[in-house]
Short mmCIF file of C-alpha atoms in Angstrom, two decimals:
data_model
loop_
_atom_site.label_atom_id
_atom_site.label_comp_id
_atom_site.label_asym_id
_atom_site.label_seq_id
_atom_site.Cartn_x
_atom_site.Cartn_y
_atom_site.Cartn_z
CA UNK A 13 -10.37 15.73 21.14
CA UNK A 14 -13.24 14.22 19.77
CA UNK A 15 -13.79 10.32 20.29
CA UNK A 16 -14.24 7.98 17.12
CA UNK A 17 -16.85 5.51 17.81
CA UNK A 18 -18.15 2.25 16.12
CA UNK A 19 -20.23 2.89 13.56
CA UNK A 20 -18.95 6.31 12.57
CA UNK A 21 -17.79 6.74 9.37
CA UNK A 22 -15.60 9.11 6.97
CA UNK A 23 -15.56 9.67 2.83
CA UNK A 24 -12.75 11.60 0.52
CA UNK A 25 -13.25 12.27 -2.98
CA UNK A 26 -10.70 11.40 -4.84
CA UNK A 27 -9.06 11.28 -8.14
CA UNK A 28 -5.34 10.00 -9.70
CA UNK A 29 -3.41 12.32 -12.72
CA UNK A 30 -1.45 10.29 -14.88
CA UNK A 31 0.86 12.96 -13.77
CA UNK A 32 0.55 11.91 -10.00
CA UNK A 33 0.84 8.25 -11.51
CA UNK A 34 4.16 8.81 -12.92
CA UNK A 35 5.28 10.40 -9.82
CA UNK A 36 4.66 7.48 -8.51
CA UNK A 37 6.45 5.20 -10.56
CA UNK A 38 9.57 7.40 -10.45
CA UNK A 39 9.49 7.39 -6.47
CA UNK A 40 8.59 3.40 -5.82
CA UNK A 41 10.43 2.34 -8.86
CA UNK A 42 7.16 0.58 -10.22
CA UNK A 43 7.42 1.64 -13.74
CA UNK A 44 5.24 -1.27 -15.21
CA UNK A 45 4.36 0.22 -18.27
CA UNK A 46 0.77 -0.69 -17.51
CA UNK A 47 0.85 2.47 -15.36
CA UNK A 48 2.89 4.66 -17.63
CA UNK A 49 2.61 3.56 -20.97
CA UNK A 50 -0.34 5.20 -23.41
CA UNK A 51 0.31 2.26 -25.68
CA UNK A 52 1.23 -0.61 -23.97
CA UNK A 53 -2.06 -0.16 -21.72
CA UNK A 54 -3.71 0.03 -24.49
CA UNK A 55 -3.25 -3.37 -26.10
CA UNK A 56 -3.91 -4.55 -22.13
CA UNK A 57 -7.48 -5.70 -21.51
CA UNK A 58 -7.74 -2.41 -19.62
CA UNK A 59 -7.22 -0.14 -22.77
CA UNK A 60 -5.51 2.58 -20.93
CA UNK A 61 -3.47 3.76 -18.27
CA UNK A 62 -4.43 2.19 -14.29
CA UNK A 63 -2.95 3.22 -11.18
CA UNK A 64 -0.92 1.52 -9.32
CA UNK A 65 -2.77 0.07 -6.53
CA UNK A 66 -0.47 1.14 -3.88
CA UNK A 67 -0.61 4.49 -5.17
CA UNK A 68 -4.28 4.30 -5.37
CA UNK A 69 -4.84 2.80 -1.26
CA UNK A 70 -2.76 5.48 -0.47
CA UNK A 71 -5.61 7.08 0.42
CA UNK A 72 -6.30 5.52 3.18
CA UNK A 73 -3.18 6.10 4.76
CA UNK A 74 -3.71 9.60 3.47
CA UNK A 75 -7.07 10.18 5.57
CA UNK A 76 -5.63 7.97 8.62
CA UNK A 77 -2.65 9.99 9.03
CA UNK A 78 -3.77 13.97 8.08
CA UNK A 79 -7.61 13.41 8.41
CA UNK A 80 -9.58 11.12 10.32
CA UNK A 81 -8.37 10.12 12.81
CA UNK A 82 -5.43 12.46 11.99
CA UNK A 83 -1.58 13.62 13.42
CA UNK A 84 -1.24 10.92 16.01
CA UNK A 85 -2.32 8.29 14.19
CA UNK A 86 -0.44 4.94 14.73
CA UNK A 87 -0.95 3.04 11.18
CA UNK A 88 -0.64 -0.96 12.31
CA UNK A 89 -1.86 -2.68 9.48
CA UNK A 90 -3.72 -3.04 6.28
CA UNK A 91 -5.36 -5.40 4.23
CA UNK A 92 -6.42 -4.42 0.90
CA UNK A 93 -7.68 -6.22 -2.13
CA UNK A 94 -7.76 -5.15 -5.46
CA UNK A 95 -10.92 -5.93 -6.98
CA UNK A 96 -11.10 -3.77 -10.38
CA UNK A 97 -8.72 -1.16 -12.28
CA UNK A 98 -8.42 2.41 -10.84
CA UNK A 99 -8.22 4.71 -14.14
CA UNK A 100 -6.75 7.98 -14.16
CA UNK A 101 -8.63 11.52 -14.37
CA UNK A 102 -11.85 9.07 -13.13
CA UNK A 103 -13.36 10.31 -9.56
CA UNK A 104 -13.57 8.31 -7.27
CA UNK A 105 -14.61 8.15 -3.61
CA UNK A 106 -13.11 6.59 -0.32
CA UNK A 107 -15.28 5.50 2.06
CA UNK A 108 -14.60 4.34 5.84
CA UNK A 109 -16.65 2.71 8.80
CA UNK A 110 -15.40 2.16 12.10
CA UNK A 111 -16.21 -1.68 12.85
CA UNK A 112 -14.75 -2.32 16.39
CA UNK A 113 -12.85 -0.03 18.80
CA UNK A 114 -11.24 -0.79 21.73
CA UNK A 115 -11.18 1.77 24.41
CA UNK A 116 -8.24 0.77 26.67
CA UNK A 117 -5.83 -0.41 23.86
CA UNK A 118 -6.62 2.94 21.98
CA UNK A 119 -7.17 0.89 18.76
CA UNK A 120 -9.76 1.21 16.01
CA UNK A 121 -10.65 -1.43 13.22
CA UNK A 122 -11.78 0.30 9.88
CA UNK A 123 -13.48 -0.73 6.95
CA UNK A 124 -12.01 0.83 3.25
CA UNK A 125 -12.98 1.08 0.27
CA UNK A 126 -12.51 2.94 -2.76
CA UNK A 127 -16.08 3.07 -5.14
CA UNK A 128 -15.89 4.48 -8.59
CA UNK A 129 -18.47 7.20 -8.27
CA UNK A 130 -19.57 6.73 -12.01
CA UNK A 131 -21.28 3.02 -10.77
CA UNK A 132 -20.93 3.18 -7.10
CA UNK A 133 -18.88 -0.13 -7.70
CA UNK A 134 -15.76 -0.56 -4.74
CA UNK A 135 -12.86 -1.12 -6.52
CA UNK A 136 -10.41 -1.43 -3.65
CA UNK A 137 -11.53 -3.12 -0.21
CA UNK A 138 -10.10 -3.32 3.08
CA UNK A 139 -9.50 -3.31 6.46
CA UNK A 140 -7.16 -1.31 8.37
CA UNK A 141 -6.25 -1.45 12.31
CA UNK A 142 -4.99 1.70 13.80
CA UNK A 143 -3.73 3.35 17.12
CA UNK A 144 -4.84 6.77 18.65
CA UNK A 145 -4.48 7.33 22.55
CA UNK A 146 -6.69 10.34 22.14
CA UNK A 147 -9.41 9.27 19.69
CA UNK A 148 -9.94 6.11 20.31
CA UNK B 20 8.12 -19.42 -19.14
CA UNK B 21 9.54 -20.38 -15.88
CA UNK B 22 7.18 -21.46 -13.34
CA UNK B 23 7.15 -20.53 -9.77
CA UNK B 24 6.28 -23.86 -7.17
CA UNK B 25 5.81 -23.58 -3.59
CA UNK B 26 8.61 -22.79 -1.32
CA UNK B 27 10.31 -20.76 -3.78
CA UNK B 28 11.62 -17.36 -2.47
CA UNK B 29 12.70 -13.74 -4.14
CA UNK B 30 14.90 -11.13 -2.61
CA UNK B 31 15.79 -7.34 -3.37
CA UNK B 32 17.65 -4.81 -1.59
CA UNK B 33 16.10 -1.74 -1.43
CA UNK B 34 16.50 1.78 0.39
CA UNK B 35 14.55 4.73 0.70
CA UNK B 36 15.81 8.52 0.01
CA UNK B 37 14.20 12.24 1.21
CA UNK B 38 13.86 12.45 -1.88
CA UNK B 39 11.50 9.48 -2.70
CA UNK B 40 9.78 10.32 0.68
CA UNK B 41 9.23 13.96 -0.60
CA UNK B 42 7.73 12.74 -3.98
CA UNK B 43 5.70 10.09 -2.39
CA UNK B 44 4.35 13.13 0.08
CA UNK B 45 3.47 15.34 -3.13
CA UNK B 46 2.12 12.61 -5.45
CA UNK B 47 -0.24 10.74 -2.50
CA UNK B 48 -1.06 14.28 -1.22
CA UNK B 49 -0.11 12.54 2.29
CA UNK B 50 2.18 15.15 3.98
CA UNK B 51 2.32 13.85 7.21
CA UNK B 52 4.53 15.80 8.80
CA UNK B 53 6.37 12.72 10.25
CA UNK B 54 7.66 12.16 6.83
CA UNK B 55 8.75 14.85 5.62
CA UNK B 56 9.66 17.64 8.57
CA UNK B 57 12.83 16.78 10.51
CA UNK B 58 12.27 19.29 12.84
CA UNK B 59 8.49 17.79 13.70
CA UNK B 60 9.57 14.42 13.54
CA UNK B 61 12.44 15.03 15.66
CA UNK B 62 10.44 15.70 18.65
CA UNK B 63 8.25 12.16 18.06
CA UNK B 64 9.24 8.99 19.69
CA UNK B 65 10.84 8.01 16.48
CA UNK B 66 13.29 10.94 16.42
CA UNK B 67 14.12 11.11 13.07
CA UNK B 68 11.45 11.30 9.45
CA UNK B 69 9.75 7.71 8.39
CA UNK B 70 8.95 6.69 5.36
CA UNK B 71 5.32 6.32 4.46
CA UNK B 72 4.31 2.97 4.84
CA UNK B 73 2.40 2.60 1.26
CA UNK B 74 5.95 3.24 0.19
CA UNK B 75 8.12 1.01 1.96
CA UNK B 76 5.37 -1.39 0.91
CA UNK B 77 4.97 -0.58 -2.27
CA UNK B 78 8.27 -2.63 -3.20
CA UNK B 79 5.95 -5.61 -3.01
CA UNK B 80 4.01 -4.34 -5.95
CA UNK B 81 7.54 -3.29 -7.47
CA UNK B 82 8.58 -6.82 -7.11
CA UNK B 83 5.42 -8.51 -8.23
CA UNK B 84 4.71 -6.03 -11.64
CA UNK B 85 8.30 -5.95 -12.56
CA UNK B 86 10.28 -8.77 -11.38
CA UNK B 87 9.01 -11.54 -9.81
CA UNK B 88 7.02 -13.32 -11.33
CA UNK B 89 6.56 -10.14 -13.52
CA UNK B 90 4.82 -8.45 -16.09
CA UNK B 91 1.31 -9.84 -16.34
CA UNK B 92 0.81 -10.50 -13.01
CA UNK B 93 -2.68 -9.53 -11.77
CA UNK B 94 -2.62 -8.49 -8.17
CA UNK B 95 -5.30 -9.83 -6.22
CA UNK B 96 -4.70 -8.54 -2.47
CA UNK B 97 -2.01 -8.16 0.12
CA UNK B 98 -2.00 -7.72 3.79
CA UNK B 99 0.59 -5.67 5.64
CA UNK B 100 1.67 -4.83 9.25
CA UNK B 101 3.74 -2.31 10.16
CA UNK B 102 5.93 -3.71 12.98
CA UNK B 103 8.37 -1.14 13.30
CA UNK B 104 9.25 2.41 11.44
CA UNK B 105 11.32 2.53 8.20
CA UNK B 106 13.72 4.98 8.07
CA UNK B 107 15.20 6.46 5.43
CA UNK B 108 18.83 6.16 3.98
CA UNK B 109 18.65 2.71 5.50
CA UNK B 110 19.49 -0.38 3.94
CA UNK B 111 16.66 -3.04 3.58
CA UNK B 112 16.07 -5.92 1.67
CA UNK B 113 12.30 -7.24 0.47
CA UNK B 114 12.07 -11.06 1.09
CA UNK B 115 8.90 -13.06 -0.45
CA UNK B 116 8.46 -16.96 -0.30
CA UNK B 117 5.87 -18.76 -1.96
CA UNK B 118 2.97 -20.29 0.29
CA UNK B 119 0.79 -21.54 -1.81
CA UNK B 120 -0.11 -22.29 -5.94
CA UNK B 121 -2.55 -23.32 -7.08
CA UNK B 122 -1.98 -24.00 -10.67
CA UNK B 123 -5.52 -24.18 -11.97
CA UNK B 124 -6.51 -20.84 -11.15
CA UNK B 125 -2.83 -19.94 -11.77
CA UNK B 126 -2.58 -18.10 -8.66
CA UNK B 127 0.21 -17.68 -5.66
CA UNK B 128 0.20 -16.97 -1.91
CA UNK B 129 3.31 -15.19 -1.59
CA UNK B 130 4.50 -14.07 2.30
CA UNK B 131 6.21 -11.02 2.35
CA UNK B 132 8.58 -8.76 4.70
CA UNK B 133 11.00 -6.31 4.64
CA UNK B 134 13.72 -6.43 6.68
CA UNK B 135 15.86 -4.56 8.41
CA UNK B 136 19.75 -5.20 7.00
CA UNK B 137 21.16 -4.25 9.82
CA UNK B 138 19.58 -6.29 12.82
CA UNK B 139 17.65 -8.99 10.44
CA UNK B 140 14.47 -7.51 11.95
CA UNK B 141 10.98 -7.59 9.99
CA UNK B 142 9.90 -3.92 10.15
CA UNK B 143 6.93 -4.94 7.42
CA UNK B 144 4.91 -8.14 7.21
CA UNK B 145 2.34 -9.75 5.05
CA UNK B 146 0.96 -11.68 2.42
CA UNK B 147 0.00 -11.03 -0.98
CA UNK B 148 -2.33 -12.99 -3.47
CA UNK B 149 -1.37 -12.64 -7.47
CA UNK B 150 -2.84 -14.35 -10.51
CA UNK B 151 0.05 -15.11 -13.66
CA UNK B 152 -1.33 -17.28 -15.85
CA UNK B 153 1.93 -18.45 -17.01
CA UNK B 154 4.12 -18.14 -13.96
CA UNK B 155 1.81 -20.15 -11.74
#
């Protein structure tokens, strides 16, 4: 299996439906009506309809465990922060750069982000350590 | 409103079905097969399907946007390790104290875990930052 090495790095387009939205809010129980609600978001000072931000990091965990590094994947922690709205039906990219890896633990640092591709503005940045005895 | 001082603390039970675990799979597109195949995850050192970690997280967020402090808080950031699987049908409880507020900015340091009911053990750590301007 291929190793991951520092420096290398890994993007996924991306967009959220407001139906995958309020699939969300059924299955976490997060029905702020910021997320669901037409009208209530509207008279927010986003004007419509964001996604939740767990819903929208998910893509991290997304790539991590069925991507890059892939099955195998031992997800230890995240740090994310939440630095603009994530709309819905808006395209978006994640991006990912391997800072530090460490050969005998198996263990990979990574850099996230997602970046509105309309602007190239990151609207969700992070850092994520992870676990792969045959990647890293 | 009521406000929210240092050292105050939240807690909510929570538990996680197939069900939610399924949805979560279909609406983050993450289909791990950890989560969501018994048979696969039967044969992993865990034995038995996981529930994504965005989504045993994610009752952070629930908390924050819907409970505590509530609607109109603006999440910043929040950290997370995941110490130990989350299974589902398992009984759990959310526990958040606050660190920090700083009442200028109107912002919190809240730590956060979830907990395993049965054994008292912290399966998910971590710390979130969230703006309320009325709340904090």
């Amino acid at each position: 299996m291929e190793k991951i090495n520092k420096g290398d790095c890994f993007e996924l387009d991306t967009r959220f439906t407001q139906a995958q939205v309020n699939a969300f809010a059924d299955c976490s129980l997060d029905n702020n009506p910021i997320h669901v609600n037409e009208e209530y978001a509207a008279k927010t000072p986003f004007g419509r309809p964001i996604v939740h931000g767990f819903l929208a990091a998910s893509v991290f965990s997304r790539v991590f465990g069925t991507k890059w590094p892939g099955e195998g994947t031992i997800y230890m922690s995240q740090q994310m922060s939440f630095r603009a709205p994530v709309f819905v039906e808006h395209d978006y990219v994640a991006r990912f750069e391997v800072l530090e890896v460490d050969t005998q633990k198996h263990r990979g640092i990574i850099k996230c982000s997602l970046v509105d591709k309309a602007n190239d503005k990151e609207v969700i940045t992070g850092e994520a350590k992870l676990m792969h005895t045959e990647r890293f």
